[in-house]
CSV table of C-alpha atoms and ligand atoms in Angstrom, one decimal:
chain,number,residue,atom,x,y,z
A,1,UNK,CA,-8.4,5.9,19.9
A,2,UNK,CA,-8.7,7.0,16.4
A,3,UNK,CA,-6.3,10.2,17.4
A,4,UNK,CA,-3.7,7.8,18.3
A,5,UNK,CA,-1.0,7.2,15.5
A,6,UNK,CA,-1.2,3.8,14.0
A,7,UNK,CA,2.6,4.0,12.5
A,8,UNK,CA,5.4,6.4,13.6
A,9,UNK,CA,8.5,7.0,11.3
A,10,UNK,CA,10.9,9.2,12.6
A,11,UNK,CA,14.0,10.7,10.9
A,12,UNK,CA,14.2,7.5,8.6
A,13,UNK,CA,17.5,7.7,6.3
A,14,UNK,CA,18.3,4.8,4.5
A,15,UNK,CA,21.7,4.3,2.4
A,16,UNK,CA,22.4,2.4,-0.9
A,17,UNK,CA,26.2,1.9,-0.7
A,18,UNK,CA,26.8,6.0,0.0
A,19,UNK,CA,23.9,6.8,-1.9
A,20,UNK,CA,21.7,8.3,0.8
A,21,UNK,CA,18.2,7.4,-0.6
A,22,UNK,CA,16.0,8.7,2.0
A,23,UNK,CA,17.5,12.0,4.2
A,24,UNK,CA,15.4,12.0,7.6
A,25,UNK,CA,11.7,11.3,6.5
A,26,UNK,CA,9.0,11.7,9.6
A,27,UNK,CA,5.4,10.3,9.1
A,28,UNK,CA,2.7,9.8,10.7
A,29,UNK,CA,-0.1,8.1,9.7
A,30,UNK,CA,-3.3,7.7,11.9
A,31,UNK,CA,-5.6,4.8,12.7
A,32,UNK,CA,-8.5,4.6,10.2
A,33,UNK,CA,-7.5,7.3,7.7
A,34,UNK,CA,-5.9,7.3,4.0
A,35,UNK,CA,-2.2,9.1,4.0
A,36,UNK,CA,-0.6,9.7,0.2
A,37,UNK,CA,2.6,10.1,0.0
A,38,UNK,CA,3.5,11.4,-3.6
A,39,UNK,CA,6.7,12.0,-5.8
A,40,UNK,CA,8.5,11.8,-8.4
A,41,UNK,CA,9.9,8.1,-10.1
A,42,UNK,CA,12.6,7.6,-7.8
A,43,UNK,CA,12.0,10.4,-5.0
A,44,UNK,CA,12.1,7.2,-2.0
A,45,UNK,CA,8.6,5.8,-1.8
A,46,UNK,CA,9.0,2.5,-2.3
A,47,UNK,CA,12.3,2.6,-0.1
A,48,UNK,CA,10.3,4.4,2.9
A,49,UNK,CA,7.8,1.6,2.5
A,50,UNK,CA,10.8,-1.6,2.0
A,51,UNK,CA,12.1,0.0,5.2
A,52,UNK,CA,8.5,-0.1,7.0
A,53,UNK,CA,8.3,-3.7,5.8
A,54,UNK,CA,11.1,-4.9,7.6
A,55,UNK,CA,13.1,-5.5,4.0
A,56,UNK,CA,16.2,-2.9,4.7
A,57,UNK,CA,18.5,-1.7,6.8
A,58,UNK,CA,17.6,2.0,8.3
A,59,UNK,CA,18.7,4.2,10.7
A,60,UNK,CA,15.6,6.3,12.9
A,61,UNK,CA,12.9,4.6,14.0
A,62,UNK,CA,9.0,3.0,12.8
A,63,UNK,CA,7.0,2.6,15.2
A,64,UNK,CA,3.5,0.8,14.8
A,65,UNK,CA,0.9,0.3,17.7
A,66,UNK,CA,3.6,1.8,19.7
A,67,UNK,CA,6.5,-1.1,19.1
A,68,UNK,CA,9.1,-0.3,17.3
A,69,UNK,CA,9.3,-2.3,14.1
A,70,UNK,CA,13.6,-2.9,14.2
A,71,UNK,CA,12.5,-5.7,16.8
A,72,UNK,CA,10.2,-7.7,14.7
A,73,UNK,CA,10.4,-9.8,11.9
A,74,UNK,CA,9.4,-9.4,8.5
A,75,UNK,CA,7.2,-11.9,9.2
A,76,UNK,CA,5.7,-10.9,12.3
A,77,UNK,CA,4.8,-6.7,10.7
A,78,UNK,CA,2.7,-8.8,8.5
A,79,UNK,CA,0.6,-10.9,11.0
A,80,UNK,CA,1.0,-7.9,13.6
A,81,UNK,CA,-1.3,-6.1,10.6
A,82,UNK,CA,0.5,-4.4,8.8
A,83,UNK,CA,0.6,-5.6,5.3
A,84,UNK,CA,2.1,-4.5,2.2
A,85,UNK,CA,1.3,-4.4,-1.3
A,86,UNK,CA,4.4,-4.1,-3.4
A,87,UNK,CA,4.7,-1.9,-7.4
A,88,UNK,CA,5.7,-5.6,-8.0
A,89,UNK,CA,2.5,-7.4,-6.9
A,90,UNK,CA,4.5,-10.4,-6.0
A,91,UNK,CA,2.5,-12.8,-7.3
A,92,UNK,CA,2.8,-16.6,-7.5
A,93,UNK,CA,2.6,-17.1,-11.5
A,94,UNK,CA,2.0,-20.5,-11.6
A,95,UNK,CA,-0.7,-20.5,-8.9
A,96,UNK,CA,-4.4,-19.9,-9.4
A,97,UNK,CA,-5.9,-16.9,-8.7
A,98,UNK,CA,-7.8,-18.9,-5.2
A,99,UNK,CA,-4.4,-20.2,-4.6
A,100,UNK,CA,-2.7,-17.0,-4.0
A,101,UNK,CA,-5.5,-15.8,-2.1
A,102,UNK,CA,-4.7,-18.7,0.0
A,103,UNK,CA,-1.2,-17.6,0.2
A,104,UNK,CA,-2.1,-14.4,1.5
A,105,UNK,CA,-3.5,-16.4,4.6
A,106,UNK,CA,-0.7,-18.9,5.2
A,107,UNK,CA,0.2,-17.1,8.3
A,108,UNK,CA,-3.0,-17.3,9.5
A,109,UNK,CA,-5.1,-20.1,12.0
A,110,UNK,CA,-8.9,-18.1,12.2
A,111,UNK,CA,-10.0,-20.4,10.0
A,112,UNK,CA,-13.7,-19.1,9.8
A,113,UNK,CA,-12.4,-15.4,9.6
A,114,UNK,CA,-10.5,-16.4,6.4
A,115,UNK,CA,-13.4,-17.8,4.9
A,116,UNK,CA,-15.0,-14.6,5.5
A,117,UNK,CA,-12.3,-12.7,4.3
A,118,UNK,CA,-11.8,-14.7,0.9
A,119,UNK,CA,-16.1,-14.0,0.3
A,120,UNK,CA,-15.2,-10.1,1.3
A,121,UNK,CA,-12.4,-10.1,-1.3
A,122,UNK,CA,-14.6,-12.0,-3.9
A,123,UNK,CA,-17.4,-9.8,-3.5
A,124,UNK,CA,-15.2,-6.7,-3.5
A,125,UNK,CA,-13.9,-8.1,-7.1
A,126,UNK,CA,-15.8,-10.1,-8.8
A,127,UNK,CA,-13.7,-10.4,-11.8
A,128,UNK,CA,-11.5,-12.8,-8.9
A,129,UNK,CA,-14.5,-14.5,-8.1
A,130,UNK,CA,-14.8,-15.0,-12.0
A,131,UNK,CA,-11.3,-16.1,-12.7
A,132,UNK,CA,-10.7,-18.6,-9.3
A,133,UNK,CA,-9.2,-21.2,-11.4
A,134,UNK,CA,-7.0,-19.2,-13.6
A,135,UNK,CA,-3.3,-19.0,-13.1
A,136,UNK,CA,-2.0,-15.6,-11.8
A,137,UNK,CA,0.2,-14.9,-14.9
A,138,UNK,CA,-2.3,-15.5,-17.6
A,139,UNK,CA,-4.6,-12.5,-16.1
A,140,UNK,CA,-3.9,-8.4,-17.3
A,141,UNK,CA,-2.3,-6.1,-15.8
A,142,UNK,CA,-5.8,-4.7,-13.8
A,143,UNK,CA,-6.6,-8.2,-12.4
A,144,UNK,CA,-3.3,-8.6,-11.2
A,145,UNK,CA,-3.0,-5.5,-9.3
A,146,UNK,CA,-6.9,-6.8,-8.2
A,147,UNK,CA,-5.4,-10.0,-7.0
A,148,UNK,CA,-2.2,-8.3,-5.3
A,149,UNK,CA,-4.8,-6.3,-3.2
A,150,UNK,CA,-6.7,-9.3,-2.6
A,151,UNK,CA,-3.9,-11.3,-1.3
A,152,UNK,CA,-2.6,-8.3,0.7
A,153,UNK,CA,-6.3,-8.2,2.3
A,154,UNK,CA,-6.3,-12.1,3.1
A,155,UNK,CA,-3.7,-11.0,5.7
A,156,UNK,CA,-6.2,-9.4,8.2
A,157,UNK,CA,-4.6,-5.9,7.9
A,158,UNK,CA,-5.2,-3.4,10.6
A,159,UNK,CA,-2.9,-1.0,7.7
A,160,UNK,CA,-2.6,-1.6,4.0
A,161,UNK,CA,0.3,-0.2,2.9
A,162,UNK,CA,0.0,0.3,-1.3
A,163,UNK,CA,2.8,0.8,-3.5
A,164,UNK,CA,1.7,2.5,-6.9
A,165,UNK,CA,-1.4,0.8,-7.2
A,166,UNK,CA,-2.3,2.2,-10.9
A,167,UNK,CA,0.5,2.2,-12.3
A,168,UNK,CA,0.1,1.5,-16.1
A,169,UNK,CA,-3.4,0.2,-15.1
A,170,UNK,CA,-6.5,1.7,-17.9
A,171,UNK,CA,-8.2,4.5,-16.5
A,172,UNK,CA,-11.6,1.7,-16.3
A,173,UNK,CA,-9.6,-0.7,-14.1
A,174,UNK,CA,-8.1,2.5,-12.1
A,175,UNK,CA,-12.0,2.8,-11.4
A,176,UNK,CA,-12.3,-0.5,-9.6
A,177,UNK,CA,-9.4,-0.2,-7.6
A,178,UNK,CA,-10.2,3.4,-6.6
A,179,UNK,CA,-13.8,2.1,-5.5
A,180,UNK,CA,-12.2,-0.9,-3.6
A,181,UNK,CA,-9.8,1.5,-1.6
A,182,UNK,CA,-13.2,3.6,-0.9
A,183,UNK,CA,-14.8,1.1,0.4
A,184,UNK,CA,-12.0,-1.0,2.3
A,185,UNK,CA,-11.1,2.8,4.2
A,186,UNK,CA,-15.2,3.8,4.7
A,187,UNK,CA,-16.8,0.4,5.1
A,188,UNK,CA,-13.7,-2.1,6.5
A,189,UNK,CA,-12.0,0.8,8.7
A,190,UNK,CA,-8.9,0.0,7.1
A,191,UNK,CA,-6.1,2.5,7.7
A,192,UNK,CA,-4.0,2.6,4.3
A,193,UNK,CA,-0.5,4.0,3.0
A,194,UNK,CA,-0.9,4.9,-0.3
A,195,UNK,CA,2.3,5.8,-2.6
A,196,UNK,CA,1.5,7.1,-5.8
A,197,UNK,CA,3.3,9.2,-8.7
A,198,UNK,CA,-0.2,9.9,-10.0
A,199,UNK,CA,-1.0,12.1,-7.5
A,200,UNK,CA,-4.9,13.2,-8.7
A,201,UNK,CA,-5.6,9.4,-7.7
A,202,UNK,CA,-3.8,10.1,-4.3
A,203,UNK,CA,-5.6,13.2,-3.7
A,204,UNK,CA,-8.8,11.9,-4.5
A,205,UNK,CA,-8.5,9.5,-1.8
A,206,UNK,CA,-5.9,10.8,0.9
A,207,UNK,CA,-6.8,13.3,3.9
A,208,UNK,CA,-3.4,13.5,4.5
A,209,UNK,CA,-0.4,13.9,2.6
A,210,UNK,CA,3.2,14.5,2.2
A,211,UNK,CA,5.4,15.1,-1.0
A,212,UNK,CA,8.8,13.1,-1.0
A,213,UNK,CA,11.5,14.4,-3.3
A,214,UNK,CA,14.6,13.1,-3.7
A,215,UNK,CA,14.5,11.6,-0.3
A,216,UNK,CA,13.1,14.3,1.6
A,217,UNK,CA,9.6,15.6,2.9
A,218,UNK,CA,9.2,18.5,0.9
A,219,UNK,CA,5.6,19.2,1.8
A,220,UNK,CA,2.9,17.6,4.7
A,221,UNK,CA,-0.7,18.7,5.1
A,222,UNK,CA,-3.9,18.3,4.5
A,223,UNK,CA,-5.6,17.2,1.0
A,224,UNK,CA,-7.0,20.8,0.4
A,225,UNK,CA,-3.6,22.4,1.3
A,226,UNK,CA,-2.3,20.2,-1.4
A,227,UNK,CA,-4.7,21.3,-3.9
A,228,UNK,CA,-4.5,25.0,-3.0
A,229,UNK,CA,-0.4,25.1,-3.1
A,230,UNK,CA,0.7,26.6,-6.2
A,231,UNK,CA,3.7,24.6,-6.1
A,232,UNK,CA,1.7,21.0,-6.2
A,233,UNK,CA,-0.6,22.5,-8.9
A,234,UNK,CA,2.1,23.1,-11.0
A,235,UNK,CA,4.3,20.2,-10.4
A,236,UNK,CA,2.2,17.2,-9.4
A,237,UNK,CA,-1.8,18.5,-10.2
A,238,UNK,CA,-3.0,17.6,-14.2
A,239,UNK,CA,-0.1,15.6,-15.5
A,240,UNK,CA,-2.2,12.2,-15.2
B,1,LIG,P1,9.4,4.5,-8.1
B,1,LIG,O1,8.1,5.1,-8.2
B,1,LIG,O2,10.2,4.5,-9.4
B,1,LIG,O3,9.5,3.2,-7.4
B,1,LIG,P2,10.3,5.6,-5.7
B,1,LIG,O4,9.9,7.0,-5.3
B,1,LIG,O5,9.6,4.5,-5.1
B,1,LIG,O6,10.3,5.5,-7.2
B,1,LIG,P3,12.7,4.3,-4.9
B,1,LIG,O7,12.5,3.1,-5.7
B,1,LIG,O8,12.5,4.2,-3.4
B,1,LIG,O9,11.9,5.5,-5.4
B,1,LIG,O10,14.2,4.8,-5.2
B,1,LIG,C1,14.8,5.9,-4.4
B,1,LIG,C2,16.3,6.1,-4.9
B,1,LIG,O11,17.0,4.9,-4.4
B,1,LIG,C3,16.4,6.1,-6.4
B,1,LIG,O12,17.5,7.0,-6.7
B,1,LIG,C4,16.8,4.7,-6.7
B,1,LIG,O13,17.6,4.6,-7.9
B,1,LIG,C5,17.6,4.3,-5.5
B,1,LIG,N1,17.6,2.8,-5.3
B,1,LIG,C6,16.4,2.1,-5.1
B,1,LIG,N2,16.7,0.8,-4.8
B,1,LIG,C7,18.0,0.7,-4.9
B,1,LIG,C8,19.0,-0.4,-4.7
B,1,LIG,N3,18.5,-1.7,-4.4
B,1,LIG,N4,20.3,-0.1,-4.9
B,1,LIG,C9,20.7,1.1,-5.1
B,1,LIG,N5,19.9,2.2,-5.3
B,1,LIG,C10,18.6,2.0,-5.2
Protein backbone atom coordinates (compact mmCIF):
# COMPACT_ATOMS: atom_id res chain seq x y z
CA UNK A 1 0.00 0.00 0.00
CA UNK A 2 1.83 2.87 -1.30
CA UNK A 3 -0.33 5.22 1.25
CA UNK A 4 1.02 3.30 4.01
CA UNK A 5 4.12 5.00 5.79
CA UNK A 6 7.36 3.33 5.13
CA UNK A 7 9.13 5.06 8.31
CA UNK A 8 7.50 6.77 11.34
CA UNK A 9 9.55 9.19 13.63
CA UNK A 10 7.68 10.58 16.24
CA UNK A 11 8.74 13.37 18.71
CA UNK A 12 12.52 12.36 18.24
CA UNK A 13 14.80 14.46 20.68
CA UNK A 14 18.16 13.40 20.95
CA UNK A 15 20.85 15.05 23.61
CA UNK A 16 24.67 15.66 23.32
CA UNK A 17 25.67 15.79 26.98
CA UNK A 18 22.67 18.73 27.71
CA UNK A 19 22.92 19.95 24.35
CA UNK A 20 19.43 19.07 23.14
CA UNK A 21 20.27 18.55 19.38
CA UNK A 22 17.04 17.61 18.04
CA UNK A 23 13.68 19.11 20.11
CA UNK A 24 10.69 16.62 19.06
CA UNK A 25 11.09 16.06 15.19
CA UNK A 26 7.94 13.94 13.51
CA UNK A 27 8.39 12.50 10.00
CA UNK A 28 6.88 10.65 7.89
CA UNK A 29 8.13 9.41 4.92
CA UNK A 30 5.97 7.12 2.50
CA UNK A 31 6.68 3.97 0.51
CA UNK A 32 7.99 4.79 -2.96
CA UNK A 33 8.32 8.61 -2.79
CA UNK A 34 11.49 11.07 -2.36
CA UNK A 35 11.25 13.20 1.21
CA UNK A 36 14.01 16.27 1.60
CA UNK A 37 14.66 17.31 4.57
CA UNK A 38 16.72 20.63 4.36
CA UNK A 39 18.69 23.02 6.78
CA UNK A 40 21.12 24.86 7.75
CA UNK A 41 25.02 23.25 8.60
CA UNK A 42 24.25 21.99 11.90
CA UNK A 43 20.31 22.32 12.10
CA UNK A 44 20.05 18.04 13.08
CA UNK A 45 20.02 16.16 9.78
CA UNK A 46 22.55 14.00 10.03
CA UNK A 47 21.66 13.39 13.85
CA UNK A 48 17.81 12.54 12.85
CA UNK A 49 19.32 10.17 10.37
CA UNK A 50 22.36 8.55 13.04
CA UNK A 51 19.30 8.15 15.21
CA UNK A 52 17.19 6.28 12.35
CA UNK A 53 20.35 4.17 11.80
CA UNK A 54 20.35 2.72 15.07
CA UNK A 55 23.86 4.73 15.89
CA UNK A 56 22.40 6.98 19.02
CA UNK A 57 20.63 7.10 21.83
CA UNK A 58 16.93 8.84 21.42
CA UNK A 59 14.02 9.32 23.20
CA UNK A 60 10.39 9.06 20.87
CA UNK A 61 10.06 6.59 18.64
CA UNK A 62 11.03 5.33 14.56
CA UNK A 63 9.12 3.19 13.33
CA UNK A 64 9.76 1.36 9.88
CA UNK A 65 7.30 -1.22 8.25
CA UNK A 66 5.44 -0.77 11.43
CA UNK A 67 8.34 -2.12 13.98
CA UNK A 68 9.78 0.05 15.99
CA UNK A 69 13.54 0.46 15.26
CA UNK A 70 14.77 0.74 19.34
CA UNK A 71 14.31 -3.17 19.10
CA UNK A 72 16.65 -3.91 16.25
CA UNK A 73 20.09 -3.88 15.67
CA UNK A 74 22.13 -1.61 13.64
CA UNK A 75 22.74 -4.46 11.81
CA UNK A 76 19.43 -5.78 11.30
CA UNK A 77 17.76 -1.78 9.96
CA UNK A 78 20.23 -2.50 7.28
CA UNK A 79 19.29 -5.98 6.06
CA UNK A 80 15.51 -5.19 7.19
CA UNK A 81 16.08 -2.40 4.03
CA UNK A 82 16.74 0.38 5.23
CA UNK A 83 20.14 1.59 4.37
CA UNK A 84 22.12 4.56 4.88
CA UNK A 85 24.44 6.59 3.04
CA UNK A 86 26.46 8.67 5.35
CA UNK A 87 28.15 12.81 4.43
CA UNK A 88 31.15 10.56 5.23
CA UNK A 89 30.74 7.90 2.58
CA UNK A 90 32.49 5.36 4.74
CA UNK A 91 34.43 3.91 2.43
CA UNK A 92 37.11 1.13 2.69
CA UNK A 93 40.28 3.10 1.32
CA UNK A 94 42.36 0.40 0.73
CA UNK A 95 39.75 -1.69 -1.01
CA UNK A 96 38.87 -1.66 -4.70
CA UNK A 97 36.17 -0.09 -5.92
CA UNK A 98 34.44 -4.06 -6.76
CA UNK A 99 35.55 -4.84 -3.29
CA UNK A 100 33.53 -2.31 -1.50
CA UNK A 101 30.68 -3.12 -3.60
CA UNK A 102 31.15 -6.47 -2.19
CA UNK A 103 31.13 -5.04 1.17
CA UNK A 104 27.91 -3.52 0.71
CA UNK A 105 26.48 -7.19 0.24
CA UNK A 106 28.22 -8.96 3.12
CA UNK A 107 25.03 -9.22 4.92
CA UNK A 108 23.56 -10.78 2.18
CA UNK A 109 22.96 -14.80 0.89
CA UNK A 110 20.75 -14.13 -2.63
CA UNK A 111 23.57 -14.82 -4.33
CA UNK A 112 22.07 -14.39 -7.93
CA UNK A 113 20.20 -11.12 -6.83
CA UNK A 114 23.56 -9.60 -5.92
CA UNK A 115 24.97 -10.31 -9.07
CA UNK A 116 22.17 -8.53 -10.52
CA UNK A 117 22.41 -5.77 -8.30
CA UNK A 118 26.34 -5.20 -8.84
CA UNK A 119 25.33 -5.16 -13.10
CA UNK A 120 22.34 -2.49 -11.92
CA UNK A 121 24.86 -0.43 -10.03
CA UNK A 122 27.60 -0.77 -12.86
CA UNK A 123 25.18 0.17 -15.44
CA UNK A 124 23.78 3.01 -13.32
CA UNK A 125 27.64 4.36 -13.19
CA UNK A 126 29.66 3.42 -15.49
CA UNK A 127 32.62 5.36 -14.39
CA UNK A 128 32.50 2.16 -11.41
CA UNK A 129 32.31 -0.18 -14.00
CA UNK A 130 35.37 1.73 -15.40
CA UNK A 131 37.46 1.94 -12.32
CA UNK A 132 36.59 -1.91 -10.68
CA UNK A 133 40.14 -2.35 -9.95
CA UNK A 134 41.01 0.96 -8.48
CA UNK A 135 41.38 1.46 -4.83
CA UNK A 136 38.55 3.54 -3.15
CA UNK A 137 40.91 6.44 -1.96
CA UNK A 138 42.69 7.11 -5.21
CA UNK A 139 39.18 8.05 -6.98
CA UNK A 140 37.61 12.12 -6.65
CA UNK A 141 35.44 13.26 -4.67
CA UNK A 142 32.32 12.52 -7.46
CA UNK A 143 33.27 8.83 -7.75
CA UNK A 144 33.39 8.35 -4.20
CA UNK A 145 30.12 9.74 -3.47
CA UNK A 146 29.20 7.29 -6.82
CA UNK A 147 30.66 4.37 -4.96
CA UNK A 148 29.05 5.25 -1.49
CA UNK A 149 25.64 5.13 -3.36
CA UNK A 150 26.64 2.05 -5.00
CA UNK A 151 27.61 0.26 -1.94
CA UNK A 152 24.49 1.61 -0.12
CA UNK A 153 22.46 0.02 -3.11
CA UNK A 154 24.32 -3.49 -2.93
CA UNK A 155 22.26 -3.71 0.40
CA UNK A 156 18.89 -4.42 -1.26
CA UNK A 157 17.14 -1.22 0.12
CA UNK A 158 13.51 -1.05 0.35
CA UNK A 159 14.61 2.98 1.64
CA UNK A 160 17.83 4.88 0.85
CA UNK A 161 18.43 7.12 3.27
CA UNK A 162 21.16 9.95 1.81
CA UNK A 163 23.11 12.25 3.77
CA UNK A 164 24.31 15.36 1.74
CA UNK A 165 24.96 13.65 -1.32
CA UNK A 166 26.62 16.81 -3.29
CA UNK A 167 28.23 18.14 -0.98
CA UNK A 168 31.43 19.82 -2.54
CA UNK A 169 30.70 17.53 -5.51
CA UNK A 170 31.17 19.82 -9.30
CA UNK A 171 27.91 20.82 -10.54
CA UNK A 172 28.76 17.89 -13.74
CA UNK A 173 29.10 15.10 -11.14
CA UNK A 174 25.95 16.65 -9.16
CA UNK A 175 24.35 15.72 -12.73
CA UNK A 176 25.09 12.06 -12.42
CA UNK A 177 24.01 11.64 -9.03
CA UNK A 178 20.84 13.64 -9.58
CA UNK A 179 20.05 11.34 -12.67
CA UNK A 180 20.88 8.12 -10.54
CA UNK A 181 18.39 9.22 -7.64
CA UNK A 182 15.76 9.78 -10.75
CA UNK A 183 16.09 6.79 -11.86
CA UNK A 184 16.58 4.58 -8.63
CA UNK A 185 13.02 6.55 -7.18
CA UNK A 186 11.06 6.21 -10.99
CA UNK A 187 12.50 3.00 -12.41
CA UNK A 188 13.85 0.84 -9.00
CA UNK A 189 10.77 2.10 -6.74
CA UNK A 190 13.08 3.01 -4.23
CA UNK A 191 11.76 5.18 -1.38
CA UNK A 192 14.65 7.69 -0.45
CA UNK A 193 15.50 10.18 2.51
CA UNK A 194 17.37 12.76 1.19
CA UNK A 195 19.21 15.43 3.58
CA UNK A 196 20.56 18.29 1.88
CA UNK A 197 21.75 21.98 2.69
CA UNK A 198 21.58 22.61 -1.08
CA UNK A 199 18.06 22.70 -1.01
CA UNK A 200 17.41 23.57 -5.13
CA UNK A 201 18.87 19.81 -5.51
CA UNK A 202 16.37 18.72 -2.75
CA UNK A 203 13.61 20.40 -4.35
CA UNK A 204 14.24 19.23 -7.65
CA UNK A 205 13.81 15.75 -6.57
CA UNK A 206 11.52 15.70 -3.26
CA UNK A 207 7.59 15.68 -3.24
CA UNK A 208 7.73 16.09 0.17
CA UNK A 209 9.65 18.09 2.47
CA UNK A 210 10.36 19.50 5.83
CA UNK A 211 12.80 22.29 6.94
CA UNK A 212 14.87 21.44 10.16
CA UNK A 213 16.39 24.36 12.07
CA UNK A 214 18.22 24.13 14.92
CA UNK A 215 16.64 20.92 15.85
CA UNK A 216 13.20 21.60 15.06
CA UNK A 217 10.58 21.16 12.15
CA UNK A 218 10.13 24.51 11.10
CA UNK A 219 8.24 23.83 8.01
CA UNK A 220 6.47 20.42 6.27
CA UNK A 221 4.61 20.32 2.92
CA UNK A 222 4.63 19.73 -0.27
CA UNK A 223 7.55 20.69 -2.95
CA UNK A 224 5.41 23.52 -4.45
CA UNK A 225 4.47 24.91 -1.00
CA UNK A 226 8.22 25.08 -0.52
CA UNK A 227 8.81 26.96 -3.54
CA UNK A 228 5.86 29.29 -3.17
CA UNK A 229 6.75 30.24 0.79
CA UNK A 230 8.44 33.51 0.87
CA UNK A 231 10.30 32.42 3.76
CA UNK A 232 12.18 29.33 1.80
CA UNK A 233 12.67 31.68 -1.19
CA UNK A 234 14.48 33.94 0.78
CA UNK A 235 16.36 31.69 3.15
CA UNK A 236 17.05 28.36 1.43
CA UNK A 237 15.96 29.14 -2.63
CA UNK A 238 19.18 30.61 -5.01
CA UNK A 239 22.01 30.42 -2.56
CA UNK A 240 23.54 27.17 -4.46
P1 LIG B 1 25.73 19.16 8.74
O1 LIG B 1 25.07 19.40 7.45
O2 LIG B 1 26.85 20.10 9.05
O3 LIG B 1 26.06 17.72 9.01
P2 LIG B 1 23.41 18.74 10.30
O4 LIG B 1 22.14 19.44 10.03
O5 LIG B 1 23.53 17.36 9.81
O6 LIG B 1 24.61 19.59 9.79
P3 LIG B 1 24.18 17.69 12.85
O7 LIG B 1 25.51 17.22 12.37
O8 LIG B 1 23.13 16.69 13.07
O9 LIG B 1 23.62 18.79 11.88
O10 LIG B 1 24.40 18.52 14.17
C1 LIG B 1 23.33 19.02 14.96
C2 LIG B 1 23.89 19.69 16.22
O11 LIG B 1 24.43 18.69 17.10
C3 LIG B 1 25.03 20.65 15.95
O12 LIG B 1 24.91 21.73 16.83
C4 LIG B 1 26.27 19.83 16.24
O13 LIG B 1 27.34 20.65 16.67
C5 LIG B 1 25.81 18.94 17.36
N1 LIG B 1 26.50 17.65 17.36
C6 LIG B 1 26.57 16.75 16.34
N2 LIG B 1 27.27 15.65 16.70
C7 LIG B 1 27.70 15.85 17.95
C8 LIG B 1 28.47 15.10 18.88
N3 LIG B 1 28.94 13.88 18.57
N4 LIG B 1 28.71 15.64 20.08
C9 LIG B 1 28.22 16.85 20.42
N5 LIG B 1 27.48 17.62 19.61
C10 LIG B 1 27.22 17.14 18.39
Amino acid sequence: DSTTPHLEIDDLHVYYGKAHALQGVSIDVDNGEIFGVIGPNGAGKTTMLNAIAGFLEYDGSIHYDGVDLATVSPRDIVTDGLVYCTEDRDLFPFFTVHENLQMGAQFRDDREAVEEDMRMVYDLFPRLDERRDQEAETMSGGEQQMLAIGRALMSDPDLLMLDEPTLGLAPIIIEDINDAIEKLNQEEGLTILLAEQNSTFALRHAERLALLETGSIELAGSAAEFQDNDYIREAYIGIH
